[in-house]
Coordinates of N, CA and C and ligand atoms in Angstrom, one line a residue:
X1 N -3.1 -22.5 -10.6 CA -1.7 -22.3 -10.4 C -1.5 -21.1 -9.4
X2 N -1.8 -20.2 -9.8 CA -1.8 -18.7 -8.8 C -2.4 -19.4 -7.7
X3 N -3.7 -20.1 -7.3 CA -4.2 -19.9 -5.8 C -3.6 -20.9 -5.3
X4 N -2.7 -22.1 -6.0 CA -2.1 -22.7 -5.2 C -0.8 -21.6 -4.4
X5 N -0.2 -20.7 -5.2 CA 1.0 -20.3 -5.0 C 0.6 -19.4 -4.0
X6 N -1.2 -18.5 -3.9 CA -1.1 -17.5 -3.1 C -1.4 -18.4 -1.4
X7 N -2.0 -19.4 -1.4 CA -2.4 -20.6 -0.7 C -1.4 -20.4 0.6
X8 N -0.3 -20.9 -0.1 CA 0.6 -21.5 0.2 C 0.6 -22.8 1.1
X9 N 2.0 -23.5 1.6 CA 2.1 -24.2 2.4 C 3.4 -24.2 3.0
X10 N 2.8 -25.3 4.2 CA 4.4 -25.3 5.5 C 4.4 -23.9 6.0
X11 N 5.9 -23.3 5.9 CA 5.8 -22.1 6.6 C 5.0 -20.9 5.4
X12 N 4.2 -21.0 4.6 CA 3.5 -19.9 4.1 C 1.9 -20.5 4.2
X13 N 1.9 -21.4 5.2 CA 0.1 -22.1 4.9 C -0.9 -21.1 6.0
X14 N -1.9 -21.4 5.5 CA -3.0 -20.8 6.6 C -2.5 -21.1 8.0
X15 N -1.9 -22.0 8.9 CA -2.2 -22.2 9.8 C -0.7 -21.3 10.3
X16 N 0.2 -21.1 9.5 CA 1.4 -20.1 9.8 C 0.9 -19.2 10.2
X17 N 0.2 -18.4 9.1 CA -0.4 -17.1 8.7 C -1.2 -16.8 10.3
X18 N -2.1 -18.2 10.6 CA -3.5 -17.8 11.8 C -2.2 -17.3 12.9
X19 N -1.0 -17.9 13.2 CA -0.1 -17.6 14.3 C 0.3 -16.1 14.3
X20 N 0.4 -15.3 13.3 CA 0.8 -14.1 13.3 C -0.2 -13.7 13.4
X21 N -1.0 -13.8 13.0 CA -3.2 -12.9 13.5 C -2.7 -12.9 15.0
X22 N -2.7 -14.3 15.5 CA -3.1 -14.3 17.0 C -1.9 -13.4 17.5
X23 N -0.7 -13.5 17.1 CA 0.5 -12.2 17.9 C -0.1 -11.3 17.6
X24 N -0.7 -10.4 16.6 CA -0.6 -9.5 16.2 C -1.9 -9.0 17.4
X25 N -2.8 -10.1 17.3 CA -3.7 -10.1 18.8 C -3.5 -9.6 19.9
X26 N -2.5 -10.2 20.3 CA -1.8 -10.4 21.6 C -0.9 -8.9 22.2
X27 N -0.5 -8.5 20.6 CA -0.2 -7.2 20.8 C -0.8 -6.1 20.5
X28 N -2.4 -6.3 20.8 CA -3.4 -5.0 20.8 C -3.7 -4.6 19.3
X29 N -4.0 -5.9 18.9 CA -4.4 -4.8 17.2 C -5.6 -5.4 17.4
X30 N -6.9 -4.6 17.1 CA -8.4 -5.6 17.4 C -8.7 -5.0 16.0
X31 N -8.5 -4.5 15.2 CA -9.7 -3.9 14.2 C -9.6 -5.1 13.0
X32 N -10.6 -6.1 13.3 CA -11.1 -7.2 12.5 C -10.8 -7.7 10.9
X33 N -11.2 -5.9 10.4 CA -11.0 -6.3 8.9 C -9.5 -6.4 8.5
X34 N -8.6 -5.6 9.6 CA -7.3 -5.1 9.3 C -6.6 -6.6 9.6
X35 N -7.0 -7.7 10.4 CA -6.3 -8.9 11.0 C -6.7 -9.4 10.0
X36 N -7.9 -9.8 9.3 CA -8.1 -10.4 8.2 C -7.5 -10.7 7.4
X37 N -7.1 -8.9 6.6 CA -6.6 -8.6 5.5 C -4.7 -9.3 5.7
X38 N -4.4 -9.2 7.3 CA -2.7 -9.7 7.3 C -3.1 -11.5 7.2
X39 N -4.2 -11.7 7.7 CA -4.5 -13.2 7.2 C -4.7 -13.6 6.0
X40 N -5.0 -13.0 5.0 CA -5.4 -13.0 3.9 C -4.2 -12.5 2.5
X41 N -3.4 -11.8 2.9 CA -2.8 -11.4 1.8 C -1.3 -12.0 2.1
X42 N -1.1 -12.6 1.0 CA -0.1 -13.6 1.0 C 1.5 -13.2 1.0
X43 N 2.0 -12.4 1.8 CA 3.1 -12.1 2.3 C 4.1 -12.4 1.1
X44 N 4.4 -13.6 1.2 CA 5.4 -14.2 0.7 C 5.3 -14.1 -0.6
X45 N 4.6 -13.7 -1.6 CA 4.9 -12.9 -3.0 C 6.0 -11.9 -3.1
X46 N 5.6 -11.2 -2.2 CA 6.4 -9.8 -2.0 C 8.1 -10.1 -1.9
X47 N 8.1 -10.8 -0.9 CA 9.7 -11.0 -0.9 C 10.4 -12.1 -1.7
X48 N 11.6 -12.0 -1.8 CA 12.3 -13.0 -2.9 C 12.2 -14.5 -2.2
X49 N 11.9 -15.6 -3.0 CA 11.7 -16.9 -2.8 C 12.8 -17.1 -1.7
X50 N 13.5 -17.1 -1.6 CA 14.2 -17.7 -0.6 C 14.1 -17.1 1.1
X51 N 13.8 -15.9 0.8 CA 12.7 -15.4 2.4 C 11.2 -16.0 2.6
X52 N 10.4 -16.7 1.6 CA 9.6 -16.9 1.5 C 9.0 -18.0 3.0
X53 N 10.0 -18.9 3.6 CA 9.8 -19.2 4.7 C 10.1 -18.2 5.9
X54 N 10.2 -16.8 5.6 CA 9.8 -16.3 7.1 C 9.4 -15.1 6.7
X55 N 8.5 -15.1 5.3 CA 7.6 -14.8 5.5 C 6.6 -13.6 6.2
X56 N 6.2 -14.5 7.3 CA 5.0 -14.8 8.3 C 5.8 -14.5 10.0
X57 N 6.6 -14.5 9.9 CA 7.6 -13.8 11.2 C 7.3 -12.3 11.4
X58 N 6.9 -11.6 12.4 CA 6.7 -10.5 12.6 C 7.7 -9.5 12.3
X59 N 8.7 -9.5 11.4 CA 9.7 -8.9 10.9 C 9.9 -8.2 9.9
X60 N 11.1 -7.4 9.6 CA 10.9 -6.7 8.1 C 12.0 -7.6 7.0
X61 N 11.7 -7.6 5.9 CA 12.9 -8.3 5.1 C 13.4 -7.2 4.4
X62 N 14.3 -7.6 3.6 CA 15.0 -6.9 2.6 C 14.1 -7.5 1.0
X63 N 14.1 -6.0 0.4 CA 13.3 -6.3 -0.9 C 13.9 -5.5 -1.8
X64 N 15.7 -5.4 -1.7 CA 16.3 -4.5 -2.5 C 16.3 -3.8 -2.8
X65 N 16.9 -2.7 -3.4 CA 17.7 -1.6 -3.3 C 17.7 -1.1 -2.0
X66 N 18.4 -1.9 -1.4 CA 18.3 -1.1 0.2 C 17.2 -0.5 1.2
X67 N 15.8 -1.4 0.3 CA 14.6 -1.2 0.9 C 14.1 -2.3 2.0
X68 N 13.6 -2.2 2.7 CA 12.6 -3.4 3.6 C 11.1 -3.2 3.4
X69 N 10.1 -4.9 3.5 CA 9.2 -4.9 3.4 C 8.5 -4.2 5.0
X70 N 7.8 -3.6 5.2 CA 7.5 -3.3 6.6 C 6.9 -4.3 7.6
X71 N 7.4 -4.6 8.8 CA 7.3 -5.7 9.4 C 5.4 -5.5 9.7
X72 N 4.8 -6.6 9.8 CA 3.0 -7.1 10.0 C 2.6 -6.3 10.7
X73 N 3.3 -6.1 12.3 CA 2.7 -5.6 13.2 C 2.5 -3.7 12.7
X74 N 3.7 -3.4 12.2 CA 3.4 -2.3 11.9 C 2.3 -1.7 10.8
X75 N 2.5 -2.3 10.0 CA 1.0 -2.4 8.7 C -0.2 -2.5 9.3
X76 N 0.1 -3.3 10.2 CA -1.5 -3.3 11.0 C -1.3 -2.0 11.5
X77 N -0.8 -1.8 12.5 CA -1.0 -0.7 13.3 C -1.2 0.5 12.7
X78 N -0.8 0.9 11.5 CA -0.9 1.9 10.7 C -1.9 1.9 10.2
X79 N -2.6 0.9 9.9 CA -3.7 0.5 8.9 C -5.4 1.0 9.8
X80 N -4.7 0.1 11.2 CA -5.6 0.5 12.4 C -6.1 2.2 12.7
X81 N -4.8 2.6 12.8 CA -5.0 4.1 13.4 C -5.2 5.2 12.0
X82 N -5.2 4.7 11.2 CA -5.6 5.4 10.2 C -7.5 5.2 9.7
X83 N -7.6 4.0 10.2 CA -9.3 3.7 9.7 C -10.0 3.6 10.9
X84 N -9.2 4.0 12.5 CA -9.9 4.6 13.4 C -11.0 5.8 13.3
X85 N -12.3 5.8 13.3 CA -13.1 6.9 13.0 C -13.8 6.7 11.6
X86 N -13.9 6.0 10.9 CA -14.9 5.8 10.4 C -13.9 5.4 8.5
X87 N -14.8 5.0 7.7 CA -15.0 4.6 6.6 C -13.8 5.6 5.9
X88 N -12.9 5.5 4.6 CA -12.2 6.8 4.2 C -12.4 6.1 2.5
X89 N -12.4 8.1 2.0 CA -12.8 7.9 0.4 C -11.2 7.7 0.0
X90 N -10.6 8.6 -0.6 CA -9.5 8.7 -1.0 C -8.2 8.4 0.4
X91 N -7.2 7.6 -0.3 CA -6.5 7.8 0.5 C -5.0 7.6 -0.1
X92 N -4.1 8.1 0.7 CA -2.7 8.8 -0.3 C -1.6 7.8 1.2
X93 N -0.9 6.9 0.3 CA 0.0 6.3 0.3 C 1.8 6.5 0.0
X94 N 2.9 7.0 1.0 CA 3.4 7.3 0.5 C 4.6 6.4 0.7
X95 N 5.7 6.1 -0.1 CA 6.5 4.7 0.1 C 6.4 3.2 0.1
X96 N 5.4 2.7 -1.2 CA 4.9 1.8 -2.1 C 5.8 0.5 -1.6
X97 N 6.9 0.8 -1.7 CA 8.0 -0.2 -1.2 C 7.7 -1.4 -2.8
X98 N 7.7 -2.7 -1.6 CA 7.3 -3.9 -2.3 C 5.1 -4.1 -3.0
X99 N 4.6 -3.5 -1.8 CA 3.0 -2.9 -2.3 C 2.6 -3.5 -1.7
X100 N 2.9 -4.7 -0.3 CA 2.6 -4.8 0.6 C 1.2 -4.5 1.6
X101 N 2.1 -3.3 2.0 CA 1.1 -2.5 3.1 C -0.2 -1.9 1.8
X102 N 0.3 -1.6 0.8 CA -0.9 -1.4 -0.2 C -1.9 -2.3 0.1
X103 N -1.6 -3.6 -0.4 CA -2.4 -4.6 -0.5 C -3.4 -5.0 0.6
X104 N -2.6 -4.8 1.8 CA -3.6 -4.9 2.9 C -4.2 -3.9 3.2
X105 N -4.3 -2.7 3.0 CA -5.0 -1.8 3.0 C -6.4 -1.1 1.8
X106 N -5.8 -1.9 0.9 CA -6.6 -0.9 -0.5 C -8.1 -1.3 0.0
X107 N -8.7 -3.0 -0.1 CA -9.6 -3.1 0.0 C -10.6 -2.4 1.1
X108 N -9.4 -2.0 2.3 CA -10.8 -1.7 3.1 C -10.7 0.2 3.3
X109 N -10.5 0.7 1.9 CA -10.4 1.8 1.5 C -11.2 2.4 0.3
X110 N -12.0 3.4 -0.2 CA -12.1 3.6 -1.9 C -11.6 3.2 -2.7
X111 N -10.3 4.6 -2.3 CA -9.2 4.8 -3.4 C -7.9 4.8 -2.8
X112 N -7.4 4.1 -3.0 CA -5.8 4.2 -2.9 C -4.8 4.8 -3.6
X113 N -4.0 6.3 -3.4 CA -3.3 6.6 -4.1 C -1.9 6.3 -3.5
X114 N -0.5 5.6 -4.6 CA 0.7 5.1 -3.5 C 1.3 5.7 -5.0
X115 N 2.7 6.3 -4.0 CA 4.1 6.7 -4.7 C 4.8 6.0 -3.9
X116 N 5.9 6.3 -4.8 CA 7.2 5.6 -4.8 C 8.7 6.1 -5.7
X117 N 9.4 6.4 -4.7 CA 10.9 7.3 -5.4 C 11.2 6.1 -6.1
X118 N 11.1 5.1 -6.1 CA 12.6 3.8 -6.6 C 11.4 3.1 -7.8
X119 N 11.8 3.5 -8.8 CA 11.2 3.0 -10.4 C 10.6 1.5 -10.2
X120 N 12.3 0.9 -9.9 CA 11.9 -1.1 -9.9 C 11.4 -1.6 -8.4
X121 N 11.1 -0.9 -7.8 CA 10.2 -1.1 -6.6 C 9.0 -1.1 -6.9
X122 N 8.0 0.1 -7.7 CA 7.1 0.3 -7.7 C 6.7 -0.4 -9.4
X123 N 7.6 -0.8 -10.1 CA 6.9 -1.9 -11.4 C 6.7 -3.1 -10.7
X124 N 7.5 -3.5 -9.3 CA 7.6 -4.9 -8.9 C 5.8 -4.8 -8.2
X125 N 5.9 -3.6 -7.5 CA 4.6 -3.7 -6.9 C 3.1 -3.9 -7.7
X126 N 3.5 -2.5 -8.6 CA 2.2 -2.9 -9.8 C 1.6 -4.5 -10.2
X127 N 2.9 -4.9 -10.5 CA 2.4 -6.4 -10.8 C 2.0 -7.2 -9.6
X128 N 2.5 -7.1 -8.8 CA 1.6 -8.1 -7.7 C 0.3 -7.5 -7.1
X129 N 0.4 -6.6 -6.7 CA -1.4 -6.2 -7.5 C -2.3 -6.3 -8.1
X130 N -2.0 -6.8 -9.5 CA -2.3 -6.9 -10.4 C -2.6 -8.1 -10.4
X131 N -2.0 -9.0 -10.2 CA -1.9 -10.5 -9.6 C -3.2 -10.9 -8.7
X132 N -2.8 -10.0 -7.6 CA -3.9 -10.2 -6.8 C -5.4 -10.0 -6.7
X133 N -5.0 -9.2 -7.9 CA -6.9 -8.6 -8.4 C -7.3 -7.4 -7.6
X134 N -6.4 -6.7 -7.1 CA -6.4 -5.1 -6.8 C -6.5 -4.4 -7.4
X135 N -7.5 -3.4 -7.4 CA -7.6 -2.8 -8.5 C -8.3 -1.2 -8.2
X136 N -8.4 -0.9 -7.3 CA -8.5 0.7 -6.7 C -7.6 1.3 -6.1
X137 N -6.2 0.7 -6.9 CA -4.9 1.6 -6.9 C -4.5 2.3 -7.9
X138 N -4.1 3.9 -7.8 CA -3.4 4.5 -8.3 C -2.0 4.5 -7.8
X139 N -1.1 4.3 -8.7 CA 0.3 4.3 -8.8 C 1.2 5.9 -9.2
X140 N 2.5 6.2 -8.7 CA 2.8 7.3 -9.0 C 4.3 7.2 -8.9
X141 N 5.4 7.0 -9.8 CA 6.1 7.5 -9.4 C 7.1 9.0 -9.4
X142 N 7.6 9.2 -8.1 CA 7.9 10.5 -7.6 C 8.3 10.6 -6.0
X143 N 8.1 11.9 -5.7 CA 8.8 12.3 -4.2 C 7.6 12.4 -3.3
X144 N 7.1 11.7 -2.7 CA 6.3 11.9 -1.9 C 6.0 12.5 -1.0
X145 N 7.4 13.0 -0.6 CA 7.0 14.1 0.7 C 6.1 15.5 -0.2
X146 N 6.2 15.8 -1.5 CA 5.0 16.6 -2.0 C 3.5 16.2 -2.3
X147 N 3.0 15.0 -1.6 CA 2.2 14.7 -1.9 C 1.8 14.6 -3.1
X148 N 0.4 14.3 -3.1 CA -0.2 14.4 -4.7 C -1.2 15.5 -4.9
X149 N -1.3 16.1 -5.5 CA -1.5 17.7 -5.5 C -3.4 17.5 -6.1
X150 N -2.8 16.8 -7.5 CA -3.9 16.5 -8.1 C -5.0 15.9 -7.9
X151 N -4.6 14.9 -7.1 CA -5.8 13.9 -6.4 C -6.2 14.2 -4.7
X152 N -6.0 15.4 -4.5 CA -6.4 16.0 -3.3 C -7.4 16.5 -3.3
X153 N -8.0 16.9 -1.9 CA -7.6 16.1 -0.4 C -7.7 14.2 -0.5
X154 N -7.3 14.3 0.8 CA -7.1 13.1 1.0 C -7.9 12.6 2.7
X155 N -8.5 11.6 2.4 CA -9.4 12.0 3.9 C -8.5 10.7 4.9
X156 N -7.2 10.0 4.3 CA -6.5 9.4 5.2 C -4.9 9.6 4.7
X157 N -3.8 9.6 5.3 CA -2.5 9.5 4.7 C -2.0 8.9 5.5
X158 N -0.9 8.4 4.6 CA -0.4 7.1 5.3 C 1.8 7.0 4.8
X159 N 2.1 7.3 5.5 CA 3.3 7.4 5.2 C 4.4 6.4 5.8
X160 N 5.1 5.4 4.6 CA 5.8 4.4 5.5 C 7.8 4.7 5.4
X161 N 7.9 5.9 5.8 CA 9.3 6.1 6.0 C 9.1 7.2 6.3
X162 N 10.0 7.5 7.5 CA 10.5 8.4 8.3 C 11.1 9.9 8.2
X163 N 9.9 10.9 7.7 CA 10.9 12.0 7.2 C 11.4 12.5 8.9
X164 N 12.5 14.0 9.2 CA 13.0 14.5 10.3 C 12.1 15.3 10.7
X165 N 10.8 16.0 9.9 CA 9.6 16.8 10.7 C 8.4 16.2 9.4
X166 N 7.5 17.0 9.9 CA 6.3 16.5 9.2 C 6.3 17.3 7.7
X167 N 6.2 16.9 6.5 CA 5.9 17.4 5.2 C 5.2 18.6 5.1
X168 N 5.0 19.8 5.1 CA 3.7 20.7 5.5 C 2.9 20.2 4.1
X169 N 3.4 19.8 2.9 CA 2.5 19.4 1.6 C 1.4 18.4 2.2
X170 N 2.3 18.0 2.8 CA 0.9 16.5 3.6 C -0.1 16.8 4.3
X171 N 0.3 17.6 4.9 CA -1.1 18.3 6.2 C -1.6 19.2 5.5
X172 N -1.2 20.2 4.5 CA -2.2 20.9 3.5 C -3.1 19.9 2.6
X173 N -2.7 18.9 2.3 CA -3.5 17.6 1.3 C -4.7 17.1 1.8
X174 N -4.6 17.2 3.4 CA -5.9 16.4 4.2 C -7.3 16.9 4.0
X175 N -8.1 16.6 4.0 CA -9.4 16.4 3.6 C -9.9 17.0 5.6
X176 N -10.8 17.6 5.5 CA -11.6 18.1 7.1 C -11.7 16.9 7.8
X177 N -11.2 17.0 8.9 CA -11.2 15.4 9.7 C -10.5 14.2 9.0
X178 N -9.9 14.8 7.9 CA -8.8 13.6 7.5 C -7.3 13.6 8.3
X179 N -7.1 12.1 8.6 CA -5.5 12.1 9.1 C -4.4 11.7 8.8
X180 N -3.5 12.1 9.2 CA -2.2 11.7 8.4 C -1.3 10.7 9.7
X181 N -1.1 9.4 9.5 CA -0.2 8.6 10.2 C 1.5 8.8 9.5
X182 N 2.1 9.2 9.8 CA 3.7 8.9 10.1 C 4.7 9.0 11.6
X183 N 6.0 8.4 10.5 CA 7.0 8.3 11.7 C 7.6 9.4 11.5
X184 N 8.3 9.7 12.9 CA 8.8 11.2 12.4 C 10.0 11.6 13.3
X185 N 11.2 11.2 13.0 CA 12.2 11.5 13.8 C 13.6 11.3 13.6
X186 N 14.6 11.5 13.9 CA 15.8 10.5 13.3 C 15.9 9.0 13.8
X187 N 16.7 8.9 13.1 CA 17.2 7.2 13.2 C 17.1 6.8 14.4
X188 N 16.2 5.9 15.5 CA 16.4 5.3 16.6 C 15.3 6.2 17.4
X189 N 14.9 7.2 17.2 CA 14.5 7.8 18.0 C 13.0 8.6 17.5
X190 N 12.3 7.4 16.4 CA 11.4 8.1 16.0 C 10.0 7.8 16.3
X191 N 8.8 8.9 16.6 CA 7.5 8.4 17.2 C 6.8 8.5 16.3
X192 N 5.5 7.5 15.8 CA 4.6 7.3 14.9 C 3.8 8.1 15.8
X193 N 2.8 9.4 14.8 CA 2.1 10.0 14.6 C 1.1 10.1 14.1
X194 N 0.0 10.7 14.8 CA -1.1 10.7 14.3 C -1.8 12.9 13.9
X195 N -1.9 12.8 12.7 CA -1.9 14.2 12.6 C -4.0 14.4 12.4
X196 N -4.8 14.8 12.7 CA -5.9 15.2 12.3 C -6.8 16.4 11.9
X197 N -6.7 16.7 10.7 CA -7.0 18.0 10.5 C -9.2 18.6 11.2
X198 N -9.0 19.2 12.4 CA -10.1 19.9 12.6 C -10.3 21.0 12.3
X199 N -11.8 21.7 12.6 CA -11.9 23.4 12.0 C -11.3 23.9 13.1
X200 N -10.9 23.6 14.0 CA -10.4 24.6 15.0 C -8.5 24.1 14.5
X201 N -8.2 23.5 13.3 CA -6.6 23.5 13.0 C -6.0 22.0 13.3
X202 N -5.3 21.9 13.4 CA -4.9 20.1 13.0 C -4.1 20.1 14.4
X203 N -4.9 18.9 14.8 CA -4.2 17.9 16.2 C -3.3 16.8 16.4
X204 N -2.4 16.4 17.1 CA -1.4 15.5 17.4 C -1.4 15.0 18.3
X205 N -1.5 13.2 18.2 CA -1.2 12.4 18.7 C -0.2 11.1 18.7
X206 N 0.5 10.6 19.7 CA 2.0 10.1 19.9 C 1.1 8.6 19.9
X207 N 1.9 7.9 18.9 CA 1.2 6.4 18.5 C 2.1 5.8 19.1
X208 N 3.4 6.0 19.8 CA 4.3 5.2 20.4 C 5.7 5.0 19.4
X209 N 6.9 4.7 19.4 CA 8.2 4.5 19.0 C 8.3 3.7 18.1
X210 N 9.1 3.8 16.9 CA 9.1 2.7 16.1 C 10.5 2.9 15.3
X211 N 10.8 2.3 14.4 CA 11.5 2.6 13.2 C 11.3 2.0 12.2
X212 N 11.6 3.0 11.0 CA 11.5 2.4 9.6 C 13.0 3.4 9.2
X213 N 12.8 3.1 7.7 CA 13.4 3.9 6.6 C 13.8 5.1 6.6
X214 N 14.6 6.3 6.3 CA 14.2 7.4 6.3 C 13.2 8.0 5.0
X215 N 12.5 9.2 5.2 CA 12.2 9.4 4.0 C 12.7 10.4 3.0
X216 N 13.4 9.9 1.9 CA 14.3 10.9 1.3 C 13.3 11.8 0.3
X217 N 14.4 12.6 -0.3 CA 13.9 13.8 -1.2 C 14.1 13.5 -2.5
X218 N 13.3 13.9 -3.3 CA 14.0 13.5 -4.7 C 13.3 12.3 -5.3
X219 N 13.4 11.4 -6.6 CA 13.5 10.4 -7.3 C 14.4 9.5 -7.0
X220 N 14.4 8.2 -6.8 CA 15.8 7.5 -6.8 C 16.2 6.9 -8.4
Ligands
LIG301 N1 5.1 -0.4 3.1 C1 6.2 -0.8 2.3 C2 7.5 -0.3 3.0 C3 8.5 0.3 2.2 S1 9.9 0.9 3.0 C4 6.2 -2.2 2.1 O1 5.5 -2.9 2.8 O2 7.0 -2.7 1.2 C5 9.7 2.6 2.6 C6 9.6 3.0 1.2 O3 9.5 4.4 1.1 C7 10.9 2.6 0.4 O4 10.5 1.8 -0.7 C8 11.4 3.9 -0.1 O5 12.0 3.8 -1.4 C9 10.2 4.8 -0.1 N2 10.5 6.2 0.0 C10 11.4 6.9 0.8 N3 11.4 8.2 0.6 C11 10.3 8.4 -0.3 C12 9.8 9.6 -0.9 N4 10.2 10.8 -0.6 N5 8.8 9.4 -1.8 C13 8.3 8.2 -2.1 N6 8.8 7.0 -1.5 C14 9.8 7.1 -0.7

């Protein structure tokens, strides 16, 4: 029952799915395991049945409370420039959303640590996880712009909403040569980031323009 439902068919079948690999191709994503994993992990759980036909569209949906799933290309790309440079043990996840970008990422990670301010966001996630047979996730709910203190460093971070400057909790959390990907800017006008902590002090690099969410303060 589950592998027919994760399967899918029509617009949720493998051959939907191979069309967004090949865009996601087309638009410079090469790291193998990361196209896989958007081939492989079944989208269409995550959003409510009736988006379930699009899915597989390079776009973001709505997954309530005034959240969005993060559109493919970007999961990749994030997924990409964060496992640029080699293999990572721990890694800190912040904005869980629907668990999504989790899912495509945990496997080709250790440990996965993901927060989440919004309670019924992150029980909806746990379970499809859970579903999926993921299982080197830690869950947290809380404010993530303070990182996680306890389960530090972190030798990758991954942030999927938009704070106005960079968290200094986050770039203290990083592990030596660990990096931190976020977006970082106001509404419309914000550049994905690449932060990397070296001994000579932590370096930046501009991953190009994007938008998401902002990232708020607090518990929702
Ligand atoms: N990658 C997720 C995208 C979620 S959108 C997915 O694929 O579903 C960004 C998420 O960040 C939202 O769920 C929002 O509630 C969460 N968020 C915003 N500010 C936050 C904060 N300070 N701490 C934790 N999560 C936060």
């Amino acid at each position: 029952m589950a592998d027919l439902r994760f399967a899918g068919i029509g617009m949720t079948s493998a051959r939907t799915r191979d069309r967004l690999v090949q865009r996601l191709r087309e638009q410079g994503i090469s790291n193998l395991a990361v196209l896989d994993r958007i081939r492989n992990v079944p989208r269409h759980i995550f959003v409510d049945e009736a988006l379930g036909s699009r899915a597989y569209e390079d776009t973001a949906l709505p997954i309530g409370f005034g959240q969005t799933i993060s559109q493919p290309y970007i999961v990749a790309r994030m997924s990409e420039a964060l496992l640029e440079g080699g293999p990572l043990g721990n890694v800190l996840e912040v904005g869980t959303g629907c668990g999504y970008q989790t899912a495509v990422l945990a496997p080709l990670v250790e440990r996965l640590f993901t927060i989440e301010r919004i309670a019924g966001l992150l029980d909806r996630a746990k379970e499809r996880l859970k579903e999926l047979d993921i299982r080197n996730v830690k869950f947290h709910h809380g404010d993530g712009t303070q990182g996680w203190k306890s389960q530090a460093p972190f030798e990758g971070i991954l942030v999927a909403a938009a704070p106005l400057a960079v968290p200094q909790a986050l770039l203290r959390q990083l592990a030596p040569g660990g990096r931190l990907i976020v977006p970082v800017g106001e509404d419309g006008k914000q550049e994905l980031m690449r932060f990397t902590r070296r001994e000579q002090g932590v370096t930046r690099e501009s991953l190009g323009h994007v938008a998401f969410v902002p990232l708020l303060g607090g518990k929702g």
